[in-house]
Short mmCIF file of C-alpha atoms in Angstrom, two decimals:
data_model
loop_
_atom_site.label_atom_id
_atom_site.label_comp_id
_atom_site.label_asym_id
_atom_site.label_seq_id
_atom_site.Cartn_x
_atom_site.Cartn_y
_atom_site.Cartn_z
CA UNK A 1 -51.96 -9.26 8.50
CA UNK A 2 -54.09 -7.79 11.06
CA UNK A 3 -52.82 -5.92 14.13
CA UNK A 4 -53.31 -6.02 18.10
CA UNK A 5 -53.96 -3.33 20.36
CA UNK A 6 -50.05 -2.89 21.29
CA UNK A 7 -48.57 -3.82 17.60
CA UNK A 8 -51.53 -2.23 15.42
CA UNK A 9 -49.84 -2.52 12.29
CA UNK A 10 -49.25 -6.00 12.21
CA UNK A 11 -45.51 -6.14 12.60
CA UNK A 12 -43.57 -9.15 13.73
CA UNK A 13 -41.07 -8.85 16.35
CA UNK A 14 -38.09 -10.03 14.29
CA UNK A 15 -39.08 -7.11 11.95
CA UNK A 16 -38.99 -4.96 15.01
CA UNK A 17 -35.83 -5.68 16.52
CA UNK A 18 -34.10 -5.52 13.14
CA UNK A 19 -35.26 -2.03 12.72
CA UNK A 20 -34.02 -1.42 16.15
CA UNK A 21 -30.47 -2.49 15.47
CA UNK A 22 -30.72 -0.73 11.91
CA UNK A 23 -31.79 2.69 13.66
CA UNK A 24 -29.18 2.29 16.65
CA UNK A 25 -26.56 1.66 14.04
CA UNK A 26 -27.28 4.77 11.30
CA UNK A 27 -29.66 7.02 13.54
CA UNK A 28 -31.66 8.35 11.32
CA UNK A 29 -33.35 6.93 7.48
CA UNK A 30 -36.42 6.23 5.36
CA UNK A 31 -37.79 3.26 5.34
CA UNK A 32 -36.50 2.07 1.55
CA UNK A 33 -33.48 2.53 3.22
CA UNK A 34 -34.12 -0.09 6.76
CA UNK A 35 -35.46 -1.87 4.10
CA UNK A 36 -31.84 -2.29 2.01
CA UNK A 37 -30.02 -2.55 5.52
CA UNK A 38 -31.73 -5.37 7.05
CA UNK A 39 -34.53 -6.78 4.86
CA UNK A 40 -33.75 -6.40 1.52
CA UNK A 41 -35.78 -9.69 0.42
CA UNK A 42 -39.23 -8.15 1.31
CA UNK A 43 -41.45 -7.30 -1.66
CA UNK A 44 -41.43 -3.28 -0.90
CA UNK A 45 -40.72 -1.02 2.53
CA UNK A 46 -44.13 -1.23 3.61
CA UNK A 47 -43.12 -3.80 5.52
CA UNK A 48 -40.71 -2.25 7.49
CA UNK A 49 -42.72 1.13 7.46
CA UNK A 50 -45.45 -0.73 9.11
CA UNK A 51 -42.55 -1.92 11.85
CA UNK A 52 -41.39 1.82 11.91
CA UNK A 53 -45.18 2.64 12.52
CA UNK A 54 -45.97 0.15 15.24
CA UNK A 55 -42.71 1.41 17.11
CA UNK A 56 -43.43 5.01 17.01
CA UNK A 57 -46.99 3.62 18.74
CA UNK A 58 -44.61 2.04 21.31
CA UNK A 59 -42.47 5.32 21.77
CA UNK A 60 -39.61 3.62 20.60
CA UNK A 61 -39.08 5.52 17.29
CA UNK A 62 -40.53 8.84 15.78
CA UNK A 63 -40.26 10.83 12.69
CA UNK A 64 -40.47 14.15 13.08
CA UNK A 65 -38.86 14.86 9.30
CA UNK A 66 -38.56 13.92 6.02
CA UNK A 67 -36.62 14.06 2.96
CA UNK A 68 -36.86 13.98 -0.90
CA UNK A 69 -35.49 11.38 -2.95
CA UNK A 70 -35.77 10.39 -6.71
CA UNK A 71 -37.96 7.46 -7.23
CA UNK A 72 -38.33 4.92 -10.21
CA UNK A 73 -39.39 6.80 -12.65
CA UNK A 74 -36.58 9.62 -12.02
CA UNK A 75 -39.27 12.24 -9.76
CA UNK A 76 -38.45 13.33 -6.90
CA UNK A 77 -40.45 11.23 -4.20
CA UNK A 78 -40.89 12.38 -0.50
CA UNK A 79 -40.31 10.09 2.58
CA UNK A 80 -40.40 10.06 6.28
CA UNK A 81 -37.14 9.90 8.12
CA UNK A 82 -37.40 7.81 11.34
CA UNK A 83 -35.21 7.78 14.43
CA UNK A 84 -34.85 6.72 17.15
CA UNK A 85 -36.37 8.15 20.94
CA UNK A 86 -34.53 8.43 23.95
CA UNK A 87 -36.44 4.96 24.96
CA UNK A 88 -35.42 3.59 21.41
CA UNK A 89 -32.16 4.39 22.19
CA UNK A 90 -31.97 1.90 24.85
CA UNK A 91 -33.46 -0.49 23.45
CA UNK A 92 -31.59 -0.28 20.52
CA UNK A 93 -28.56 -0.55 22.45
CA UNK A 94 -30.02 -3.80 24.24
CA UNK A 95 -30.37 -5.06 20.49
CA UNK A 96 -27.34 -4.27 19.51
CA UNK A 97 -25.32 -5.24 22.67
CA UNK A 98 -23.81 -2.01 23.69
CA UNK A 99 -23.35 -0.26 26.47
CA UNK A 100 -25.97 2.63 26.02
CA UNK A 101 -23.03 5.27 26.69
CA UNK A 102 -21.52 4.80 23.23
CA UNK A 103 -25.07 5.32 21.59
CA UNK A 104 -24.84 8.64 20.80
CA UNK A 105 -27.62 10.86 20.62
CA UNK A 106 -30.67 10.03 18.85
CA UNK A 107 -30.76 12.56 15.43
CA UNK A 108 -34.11 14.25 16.15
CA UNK A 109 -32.33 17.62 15.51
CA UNK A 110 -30.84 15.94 12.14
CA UNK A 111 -33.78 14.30 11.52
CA UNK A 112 -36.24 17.87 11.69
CA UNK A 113 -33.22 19.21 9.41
CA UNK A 114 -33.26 16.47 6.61
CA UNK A 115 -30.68 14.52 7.54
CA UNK A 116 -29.11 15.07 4.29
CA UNK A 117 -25.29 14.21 5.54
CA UNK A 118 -26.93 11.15 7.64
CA UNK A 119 -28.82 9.50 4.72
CA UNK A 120 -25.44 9.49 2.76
CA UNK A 121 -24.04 7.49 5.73
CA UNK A 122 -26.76 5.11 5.42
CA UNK A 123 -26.34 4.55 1.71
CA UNK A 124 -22.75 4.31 2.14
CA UNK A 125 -22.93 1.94 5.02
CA UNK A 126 -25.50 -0.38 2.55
CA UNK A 127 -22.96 0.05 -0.13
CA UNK A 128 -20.48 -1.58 2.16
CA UNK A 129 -22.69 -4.24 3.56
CA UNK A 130 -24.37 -5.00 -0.15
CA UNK A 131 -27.17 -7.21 1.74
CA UNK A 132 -28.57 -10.17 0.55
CA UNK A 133 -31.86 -10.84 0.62
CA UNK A 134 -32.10 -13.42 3.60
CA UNK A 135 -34.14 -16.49 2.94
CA UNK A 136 -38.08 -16.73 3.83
CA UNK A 137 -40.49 -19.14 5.48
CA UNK A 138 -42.24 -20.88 2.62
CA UNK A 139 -45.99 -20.32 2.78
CA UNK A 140 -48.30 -23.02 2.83
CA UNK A 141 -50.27 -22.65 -0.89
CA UNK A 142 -53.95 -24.12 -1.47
CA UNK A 143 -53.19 -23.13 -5.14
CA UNK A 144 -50.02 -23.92 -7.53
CA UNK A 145 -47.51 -20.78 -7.65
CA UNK A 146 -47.56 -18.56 -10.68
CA UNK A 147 -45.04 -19.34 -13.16
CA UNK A 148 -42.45 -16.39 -12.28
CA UNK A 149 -42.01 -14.36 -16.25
CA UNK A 150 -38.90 -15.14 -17.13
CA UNK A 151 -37.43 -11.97 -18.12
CA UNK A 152 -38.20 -11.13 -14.08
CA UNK A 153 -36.03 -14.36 -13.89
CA UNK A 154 -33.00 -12.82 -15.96
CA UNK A 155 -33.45 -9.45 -14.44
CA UNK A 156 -32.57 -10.96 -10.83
CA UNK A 157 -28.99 -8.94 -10.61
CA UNK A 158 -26.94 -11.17 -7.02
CA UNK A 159 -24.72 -8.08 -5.50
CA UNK A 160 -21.13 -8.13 -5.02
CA UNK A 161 -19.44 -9.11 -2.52
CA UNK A 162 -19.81 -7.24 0.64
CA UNK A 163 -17.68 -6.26 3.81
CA UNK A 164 -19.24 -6.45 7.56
CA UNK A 165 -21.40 -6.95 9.44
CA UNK A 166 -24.21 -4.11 10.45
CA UNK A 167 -23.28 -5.38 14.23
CA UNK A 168 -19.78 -4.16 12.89
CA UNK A 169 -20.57 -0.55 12.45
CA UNK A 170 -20.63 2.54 14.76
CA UNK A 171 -21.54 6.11 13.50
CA UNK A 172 -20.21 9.66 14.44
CA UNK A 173 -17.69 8.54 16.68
CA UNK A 174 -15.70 10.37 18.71
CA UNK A 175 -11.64 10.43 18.40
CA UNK A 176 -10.31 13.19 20.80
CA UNK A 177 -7.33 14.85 19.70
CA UNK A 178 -7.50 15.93 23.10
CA UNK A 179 -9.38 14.78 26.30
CA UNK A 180 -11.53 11.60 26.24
CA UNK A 181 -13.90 9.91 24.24
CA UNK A 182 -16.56 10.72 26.33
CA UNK A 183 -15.41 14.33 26.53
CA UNK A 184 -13.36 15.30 23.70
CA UNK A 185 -10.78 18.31 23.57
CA UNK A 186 -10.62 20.87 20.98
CA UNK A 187 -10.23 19.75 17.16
CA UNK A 188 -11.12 16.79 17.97
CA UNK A 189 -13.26 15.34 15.28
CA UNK A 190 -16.09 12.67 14.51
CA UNK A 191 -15.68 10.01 12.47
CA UNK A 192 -18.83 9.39 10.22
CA UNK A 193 -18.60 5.41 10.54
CA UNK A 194 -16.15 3.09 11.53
CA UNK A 195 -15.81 -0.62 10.22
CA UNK A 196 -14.79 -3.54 12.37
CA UNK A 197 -14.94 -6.67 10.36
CA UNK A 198 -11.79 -8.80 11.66
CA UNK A 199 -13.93 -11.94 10.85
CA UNK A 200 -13.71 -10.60 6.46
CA UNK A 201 -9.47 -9.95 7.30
CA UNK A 202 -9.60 -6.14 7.19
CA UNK A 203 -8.62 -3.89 9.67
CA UNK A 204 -10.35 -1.25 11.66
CA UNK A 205 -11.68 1.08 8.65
CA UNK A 206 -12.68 4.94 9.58
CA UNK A 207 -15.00 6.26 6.80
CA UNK A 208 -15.46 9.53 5.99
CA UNK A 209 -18.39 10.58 3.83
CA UNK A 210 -17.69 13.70 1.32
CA UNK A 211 -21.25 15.25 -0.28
CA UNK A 212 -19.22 18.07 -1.70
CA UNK A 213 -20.29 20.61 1.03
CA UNK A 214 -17.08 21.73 2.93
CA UNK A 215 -13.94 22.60 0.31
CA UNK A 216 -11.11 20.32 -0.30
CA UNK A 217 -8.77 21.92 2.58
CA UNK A 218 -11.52 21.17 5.18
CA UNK A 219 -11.71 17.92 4.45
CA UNK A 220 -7.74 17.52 4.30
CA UNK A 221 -7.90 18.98 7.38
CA UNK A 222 -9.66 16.03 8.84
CA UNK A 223 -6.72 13.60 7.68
CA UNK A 224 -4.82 15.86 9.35
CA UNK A 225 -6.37 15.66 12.69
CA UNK A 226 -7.13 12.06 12.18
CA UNK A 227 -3.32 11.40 11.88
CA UNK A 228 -2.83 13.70 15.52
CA UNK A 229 -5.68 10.88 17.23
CA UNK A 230 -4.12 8.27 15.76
CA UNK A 231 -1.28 9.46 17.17
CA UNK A 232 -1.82 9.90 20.94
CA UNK A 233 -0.93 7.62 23.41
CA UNK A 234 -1.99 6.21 26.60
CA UNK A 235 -1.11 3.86 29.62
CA UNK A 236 -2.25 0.33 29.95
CA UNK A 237 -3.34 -1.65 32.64
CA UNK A 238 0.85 -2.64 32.93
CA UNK A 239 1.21 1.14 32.65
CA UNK A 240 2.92 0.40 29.51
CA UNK A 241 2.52 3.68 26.59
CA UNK A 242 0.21 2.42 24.18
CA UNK A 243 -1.73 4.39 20.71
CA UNK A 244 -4.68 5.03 22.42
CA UNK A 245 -6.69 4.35 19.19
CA UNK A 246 -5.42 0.84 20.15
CA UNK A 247 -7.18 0.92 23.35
CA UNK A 248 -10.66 0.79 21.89
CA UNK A 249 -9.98 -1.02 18.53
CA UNK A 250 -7.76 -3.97 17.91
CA UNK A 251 -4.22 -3.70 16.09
CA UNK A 252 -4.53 -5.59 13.00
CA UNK A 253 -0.62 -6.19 12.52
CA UNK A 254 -0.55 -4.90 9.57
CA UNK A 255 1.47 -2.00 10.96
CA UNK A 256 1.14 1.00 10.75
CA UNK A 257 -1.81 3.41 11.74
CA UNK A 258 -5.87 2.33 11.03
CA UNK A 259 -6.88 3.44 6.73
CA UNK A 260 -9.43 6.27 6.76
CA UNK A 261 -11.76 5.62 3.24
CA UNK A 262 -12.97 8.92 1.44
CA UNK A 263 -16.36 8.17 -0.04
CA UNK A 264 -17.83 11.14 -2.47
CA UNK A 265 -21.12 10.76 -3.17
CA UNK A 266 -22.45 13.50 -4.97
CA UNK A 267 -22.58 12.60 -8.95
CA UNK A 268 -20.49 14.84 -10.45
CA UNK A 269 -18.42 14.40 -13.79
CA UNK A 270 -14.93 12.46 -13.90
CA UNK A 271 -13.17 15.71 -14.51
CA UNK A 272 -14.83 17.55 -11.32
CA UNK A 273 -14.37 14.07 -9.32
CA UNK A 274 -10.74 13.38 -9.79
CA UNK A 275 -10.06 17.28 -9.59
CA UNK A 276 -11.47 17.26 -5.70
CA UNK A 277 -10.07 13.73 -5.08
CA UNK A 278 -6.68 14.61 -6.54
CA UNK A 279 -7.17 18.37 -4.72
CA UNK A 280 -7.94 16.75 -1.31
CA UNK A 281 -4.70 14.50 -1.73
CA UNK A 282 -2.37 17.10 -2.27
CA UNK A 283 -3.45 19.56 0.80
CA UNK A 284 -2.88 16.04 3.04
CA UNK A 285 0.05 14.39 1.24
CA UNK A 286 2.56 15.07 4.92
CA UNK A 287 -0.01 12.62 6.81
CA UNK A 288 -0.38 10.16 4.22
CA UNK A 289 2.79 9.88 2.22
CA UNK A 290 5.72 8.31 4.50
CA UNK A 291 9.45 9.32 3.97
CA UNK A 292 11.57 7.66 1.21
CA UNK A 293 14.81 6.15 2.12
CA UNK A 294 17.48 5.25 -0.87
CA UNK A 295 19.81 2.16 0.53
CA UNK A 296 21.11 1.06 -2.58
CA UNK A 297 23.35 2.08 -5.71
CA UNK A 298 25.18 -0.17 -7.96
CA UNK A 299 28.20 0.57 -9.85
CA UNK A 300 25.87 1.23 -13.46
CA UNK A 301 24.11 3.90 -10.89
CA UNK A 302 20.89 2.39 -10.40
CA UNK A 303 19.58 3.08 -7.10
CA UNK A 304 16.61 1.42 -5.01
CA UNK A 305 15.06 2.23 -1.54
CA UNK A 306 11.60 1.79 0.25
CA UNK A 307 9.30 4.33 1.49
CA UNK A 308 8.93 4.19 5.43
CA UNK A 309 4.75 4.55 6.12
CA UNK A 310 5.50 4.37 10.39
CA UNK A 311 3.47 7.68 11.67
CA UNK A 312 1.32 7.70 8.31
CA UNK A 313 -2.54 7.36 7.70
CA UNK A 314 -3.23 5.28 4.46
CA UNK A 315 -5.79 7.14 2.87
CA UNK A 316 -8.23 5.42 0.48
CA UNK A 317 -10.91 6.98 -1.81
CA UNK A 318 -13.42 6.09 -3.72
CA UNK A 319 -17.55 7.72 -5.10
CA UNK A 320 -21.14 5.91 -3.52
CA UNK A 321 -21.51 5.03 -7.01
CA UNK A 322 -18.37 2.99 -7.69
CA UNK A 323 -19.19 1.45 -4.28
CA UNK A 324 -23.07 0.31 -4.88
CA UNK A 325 -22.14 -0.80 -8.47
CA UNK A 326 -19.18 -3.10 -7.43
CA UNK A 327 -19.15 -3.37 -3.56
CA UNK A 328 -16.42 -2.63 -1.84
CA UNK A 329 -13.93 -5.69 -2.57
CA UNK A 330 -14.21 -4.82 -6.20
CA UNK A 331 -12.01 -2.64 -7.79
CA UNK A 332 -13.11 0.83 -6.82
CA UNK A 333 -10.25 2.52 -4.61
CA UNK A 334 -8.30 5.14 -5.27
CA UNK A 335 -5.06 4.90 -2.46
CA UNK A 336 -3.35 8.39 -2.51
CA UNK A 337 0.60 7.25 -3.52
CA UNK A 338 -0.57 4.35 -5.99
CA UNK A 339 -1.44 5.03 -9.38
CA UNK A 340 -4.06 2.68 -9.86
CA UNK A 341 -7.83 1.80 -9.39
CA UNK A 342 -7.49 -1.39 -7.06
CA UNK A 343 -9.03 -3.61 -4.35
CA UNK A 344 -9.26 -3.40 -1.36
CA UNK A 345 -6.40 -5.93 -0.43
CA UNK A 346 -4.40 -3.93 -2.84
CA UNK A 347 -5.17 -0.37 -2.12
CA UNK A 348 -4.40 -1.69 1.72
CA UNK A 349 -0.79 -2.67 0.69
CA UNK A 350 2.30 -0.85 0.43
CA UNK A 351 4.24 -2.29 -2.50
CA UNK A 352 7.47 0.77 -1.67
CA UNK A 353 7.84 -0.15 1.50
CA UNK A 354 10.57 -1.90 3.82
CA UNK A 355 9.39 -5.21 2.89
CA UNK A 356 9.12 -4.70 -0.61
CA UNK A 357 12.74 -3.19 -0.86
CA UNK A 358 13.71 -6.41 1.20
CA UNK A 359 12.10 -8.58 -1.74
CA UNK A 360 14.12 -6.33 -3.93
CA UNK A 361 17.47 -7.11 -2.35
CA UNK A 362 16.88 -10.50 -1.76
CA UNK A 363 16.64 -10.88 -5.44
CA UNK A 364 19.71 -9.18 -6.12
CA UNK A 365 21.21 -11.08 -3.96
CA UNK A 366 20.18 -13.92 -5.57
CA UNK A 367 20.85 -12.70 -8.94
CA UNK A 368 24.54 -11.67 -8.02
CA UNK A 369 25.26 -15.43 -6.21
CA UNK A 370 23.79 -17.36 -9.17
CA UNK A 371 26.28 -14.73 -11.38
CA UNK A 372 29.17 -16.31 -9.33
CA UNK A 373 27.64 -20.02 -9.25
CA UNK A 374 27.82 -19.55 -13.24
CA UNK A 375 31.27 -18.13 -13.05
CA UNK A 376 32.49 -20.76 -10.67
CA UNK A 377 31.06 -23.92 -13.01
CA UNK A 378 32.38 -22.15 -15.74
CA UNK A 379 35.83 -22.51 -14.16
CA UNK A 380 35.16 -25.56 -13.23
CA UNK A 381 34.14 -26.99 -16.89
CA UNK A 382 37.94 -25.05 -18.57
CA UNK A 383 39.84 -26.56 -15.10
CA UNK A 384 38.55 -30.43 -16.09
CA UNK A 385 39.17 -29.49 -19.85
CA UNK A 386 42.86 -28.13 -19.33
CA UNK A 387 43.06 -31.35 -16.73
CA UNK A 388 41.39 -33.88 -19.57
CA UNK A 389 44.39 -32.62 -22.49
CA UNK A 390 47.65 -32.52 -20.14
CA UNK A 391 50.52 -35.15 -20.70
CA UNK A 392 53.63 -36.04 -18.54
CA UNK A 393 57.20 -34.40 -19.45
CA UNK A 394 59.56 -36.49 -21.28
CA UNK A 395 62.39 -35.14 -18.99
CA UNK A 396 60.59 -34.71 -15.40
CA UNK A 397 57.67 -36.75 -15.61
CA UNK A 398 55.48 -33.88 -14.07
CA UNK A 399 52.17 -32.87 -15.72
CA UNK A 400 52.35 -30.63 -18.90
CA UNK A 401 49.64 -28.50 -19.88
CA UNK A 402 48.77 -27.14 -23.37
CA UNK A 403 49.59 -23.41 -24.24
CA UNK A 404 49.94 -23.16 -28.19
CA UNK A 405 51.46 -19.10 -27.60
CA UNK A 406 54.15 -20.63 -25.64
CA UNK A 407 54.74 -23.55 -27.65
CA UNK A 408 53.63 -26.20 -24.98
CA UNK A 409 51.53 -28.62 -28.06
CA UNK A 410 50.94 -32.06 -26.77
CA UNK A 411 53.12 -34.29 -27.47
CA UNK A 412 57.14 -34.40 -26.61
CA UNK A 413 56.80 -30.75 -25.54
CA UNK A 414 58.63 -30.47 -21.93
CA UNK A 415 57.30 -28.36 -18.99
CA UNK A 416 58.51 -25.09 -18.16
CA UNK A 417 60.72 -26.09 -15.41
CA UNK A 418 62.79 -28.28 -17.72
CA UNK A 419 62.68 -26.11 -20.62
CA UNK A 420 63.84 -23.57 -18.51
CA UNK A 421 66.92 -25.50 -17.41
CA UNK A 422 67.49 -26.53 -20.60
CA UNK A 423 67.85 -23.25 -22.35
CA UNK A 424 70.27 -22.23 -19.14
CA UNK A 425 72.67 -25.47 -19.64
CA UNK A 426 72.71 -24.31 -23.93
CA UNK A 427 73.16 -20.71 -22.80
CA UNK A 428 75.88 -21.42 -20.55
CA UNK A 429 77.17 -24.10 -22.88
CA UNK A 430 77.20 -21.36 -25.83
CA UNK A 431 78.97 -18.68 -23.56
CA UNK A 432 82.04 -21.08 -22.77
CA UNK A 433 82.14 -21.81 -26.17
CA UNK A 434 82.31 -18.33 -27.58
CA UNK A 435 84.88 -17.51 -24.15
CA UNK A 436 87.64 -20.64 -25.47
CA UNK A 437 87.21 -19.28 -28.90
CA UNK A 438 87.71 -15.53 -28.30
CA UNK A 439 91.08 -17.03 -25.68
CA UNK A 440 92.39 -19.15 -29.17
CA UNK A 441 91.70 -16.02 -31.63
CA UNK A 442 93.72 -14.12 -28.52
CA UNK A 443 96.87 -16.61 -28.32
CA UNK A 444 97.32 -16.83 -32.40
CA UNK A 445 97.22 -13.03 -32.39
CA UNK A 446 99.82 -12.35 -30.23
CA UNK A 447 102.10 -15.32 -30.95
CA UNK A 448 104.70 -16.90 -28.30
CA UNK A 449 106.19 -13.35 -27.51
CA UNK A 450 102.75 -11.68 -27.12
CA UNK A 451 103.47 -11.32 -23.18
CA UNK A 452 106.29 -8.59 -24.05
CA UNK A 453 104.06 -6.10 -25.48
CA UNK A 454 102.42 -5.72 -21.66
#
C-alpha cells in the first residue's frame, strides 16, 4: 500500500491508534510484540512496524534502543524497541481515556537500556490477555483463493482462555506506603501491572514480574510492603476511614485485601523454580498466611477451626511459560498456603477459612440432629411395638405390658400394681397364720396352769 506525505509508510489509522493504546499501556516493546497485543491476526509485524514507523515520522513514537530475542529457528534475532514521546504520551492517553497524569513517563531511559524488565511485562501482560486474532475485511478477489494446505489447517492452535482487557491494564504504578500517589513516601514501591477486569469476575490483580535478578528476600520484601499499602487508610468524601487502596480501585467483596500474582519468567529447571518460589514464600509467610483459630473439640478429641485471612495479602504464583501455554484461567497457580496447582477461581479461594469452618459445623450439626432423629424413630418404632403386644389385667383392667425377666408373658399375667397387692394380702395372710400357730403350740405347752410359772 503506498504512503502520503504525512503517513509515508502506508499505515491505517486504526493500526495507529491501536499502537497508541498498546504503547501507553506497556511503554516500551518490539514490534512482534504490538503485534501479539493488539493485532495478532496480521500475517507478520511489518504491519505494525510500518505503523511504529509512520508515528515516529509524526513525533509520536521513537526508538532509540533495541533488544535481542531468539527467533524461529532458535538464533538470537535483534529488534527495535519503540516508545512512546512526550507528544505520544498524550495522545496515547487521549486513546486510552486517561487523564495524562497517571501516564507515567515515557521509557526512553529503559528503552536506550534494553528494556529487559519492561519486555517481560509485555509478554506477561500478552500471556494474560492471550489475544485473538480479530476478524478482517474480506478482500475483493479477481481470482479464486488458494486452497489453504491442510496441515497449515491442523496446525491452527485457538489460545486459551484469556483475562482483560488491554484498556484494563496500568503499568509501574505507584502504591505509597507513605505520601501520595502522585508523590510517594519512602519504601513505597511500584507495582509492575495491575489488572482490572470486573467485567471476567476477578478482582483488582497486582502483578509482579520476577526475571530472577533481585534474591528471594527482595522480592519478599515487596509482599511485605505491599501488605503496609494495602494497609493504609484514608478519609472519604463522608470523612468516613476507608483502605485507601479502595479509593482508587473497587472492593470486590470478596474480602479481604487485593491478590498480588508472582510471575517468574526466566526458564529455569523445576528444581531451581520451586526452590525460589517455595524460598520467596517462606521469607513472606507473616503477610500472606492469616492466623488459625481452633473452635471445636469433640469428646473422641477431634478438633476443627478456620484460618482468619483479615489483614492478609493472598499471594499467587506462577512462570511466563505456564501462563502462555495455558492462559491464565487454566491451571497454572501456585497460592502460597494450598498445596495444589489450581485455577484461578481456586487459587483465589480460601477453603480454611471462617466460611469453610461454618460449612464444617453446619454439617455436624446436621449429622448430630439426624443421630437424634434416628434415635427418636427408633423409640418410636419399640414404643408402638411394646403398645401393639400389651393386654388388660384380669384383676384391674389397666394395660399390661410384656417383660419375660419379670414374668409379665401375655396372657392371664396381672400388672404390677395388683401383683404387688397380691403378694402383700398372701404375706400378711401367711404371717397371721404362722402368729395363731406359734399362740396354739404356746397354750398346749404350758397347759391350764401355765400362768403360774410367771
Amino acid at each position: 500500500m503506498g504512503g502520503t506525505r504525512r503517513w509515508p509508510y502506508g499505515s491505517t489509522a486504526r493500526v495507529r491508534a491501536l499502537v497508541l493504546l498498546a504503547l501507553g499501556v506497556v511503554k516500551v516493546a518490539t514490534a512482534s510484540q504490538l503485534r501479539q497485543l493488539v493485532l495478532p491476526g496480521t500475517a507478520d509485524a511489518q504491519t505494525v512496524r510500518n505503523a511504529c514507523k509512520d508515528l515516529r515520522h509524526a513525533g509520536l513514537v521513537e526508538s532509540v534502543g533495541s533488544t535481542s530475542r531468539p527467533g524461529k529457528s532458535g538464533q538470537p534475532v535483534t529488534e527495535q524497541l519503540w516508545n512512546l514521546t512526550t507528544v505520544g504520551l498524550a495522545a496515547a492517553a487521549t486513546e486510552l481515556d486517561r487523564p495524562l497524569r497517571e501516564m507515567g513517563g515515557t521509557a526512553r531511559d529503559a528503552a536506550k537500556a534494553g528494556a529487559a524488565h519492561a519486555l517481560k511485562v509485555t509478554d506477561t501482560i500478552d500471556a494474560f490477555r492471550q489475544s485473538e486474532p480479530l476478524p478482517t475485511k474480506p478482500v475483493t478477489r479477481t481470482k479464486p483463493a488458494a486452497a489453504v494446505p491442510a496441515q497449515l489447517v491442523a496446525s491452527a492452535v485457538t489460545r486459551p482462555q484469556g483475562l482483560g482487557k488491554l484498556r484494563g491494564w496500568t503499568t509501574e504504578v505507584a502504591l505509597p506506603v507513605a505520601g501520595t500517589f502522585t508523590a510517594p513516601g519512602r519504601g513505597s514501591l511500584r507495582a509492575d501491572a495491575v489488572l482490572t477486569a470486573p467485567e471476567d469476575g476477578v478482582p483488582v490483580l497486582f502483578v509482579e514480574v520476577d526475571n530472577h535478578t533481585e534474591p528471594p528476600a527482595q522480592v519478599a520484601d515487596k509482599i511485605a510492603r505491599y501488605r503496609r499499602f494495602f494497609l493504609r487508610t484514608a478519609k472519604d468524601h463522608r470523612g468516613r476511614e476507608v483502605s485507601l487502596w479502595s479509593t482508587l480501585w473497587e472492593d470486590s467483596g470478596r474480602g479481604g485485601f487485593p491478590p498480588v500474582a508472582l510471575v517468574f519468567t526466566k526458564p529455569v529447571g523445576p528444581r531451581i523454580m520451586q526452590e525460589r518460589i517455595g524460598e520467596v514464600g517462606r521469607l513472606s509467610q507473616d503477610h500472606w498466611r492469616g492466623r488459625w483459630h481452633t473452635d471445636y473439640s469433640s469428646g473422641e478429641g477431634e478438633r476443627d477451626g478456620y484460618r482468619d485471612y483479615d489483614g492478609t495479602v493472598p499471594v499467587l504464583a506462577t512462570t511466563l511459560a505456564l501462563l502462555a501455554d495455558k492462559g491464565p484461567r487454566g491451571p497454572v497457580w501456585w497460592r502460597y498456603g494450598h498445596d495444589a496447582v489450581e485455577t484461578l477461581d481456586q487459587a483465589l479461594d480460601n477453603p480454611d477459612d471462617h466460611r469453610a469452618y461454618q460449612l464444617r459445623a453446619e454439617q455436624r450439626r446436621a449429622a448430630r440432629q439426624a443421630d437424634e432423629d434416628a434415635r427418636q424413630l427408633q423409640r418410636e418404632e419399640e414404643r408402638r411395638a411394646r403398645g401393639a403386644s400389651k393386654w388388660p389385667c384380669p384383676s384391674c383392667g389397666n394395660d399390661v405390658y410384656p417383660d419375660p425377666e419379670a414374668g409379665l408373658v401375655p396372657g392371664s399375667s396381672e400388672c404390677f400394681p395388683c401383683r404387688s397387692r397380691r403378694a402383700r394380702l398372701a404375706q400378711e395372710a401367711q404371717e397371721r397364720a404362722e402368729a395363731e400357730a406359734e399362740g396354739q403350740r404356746a397354750r398346749r405347752r404350758d397347759g391350764p396352769f401355765g400362768w403360774l410359772r410367771t
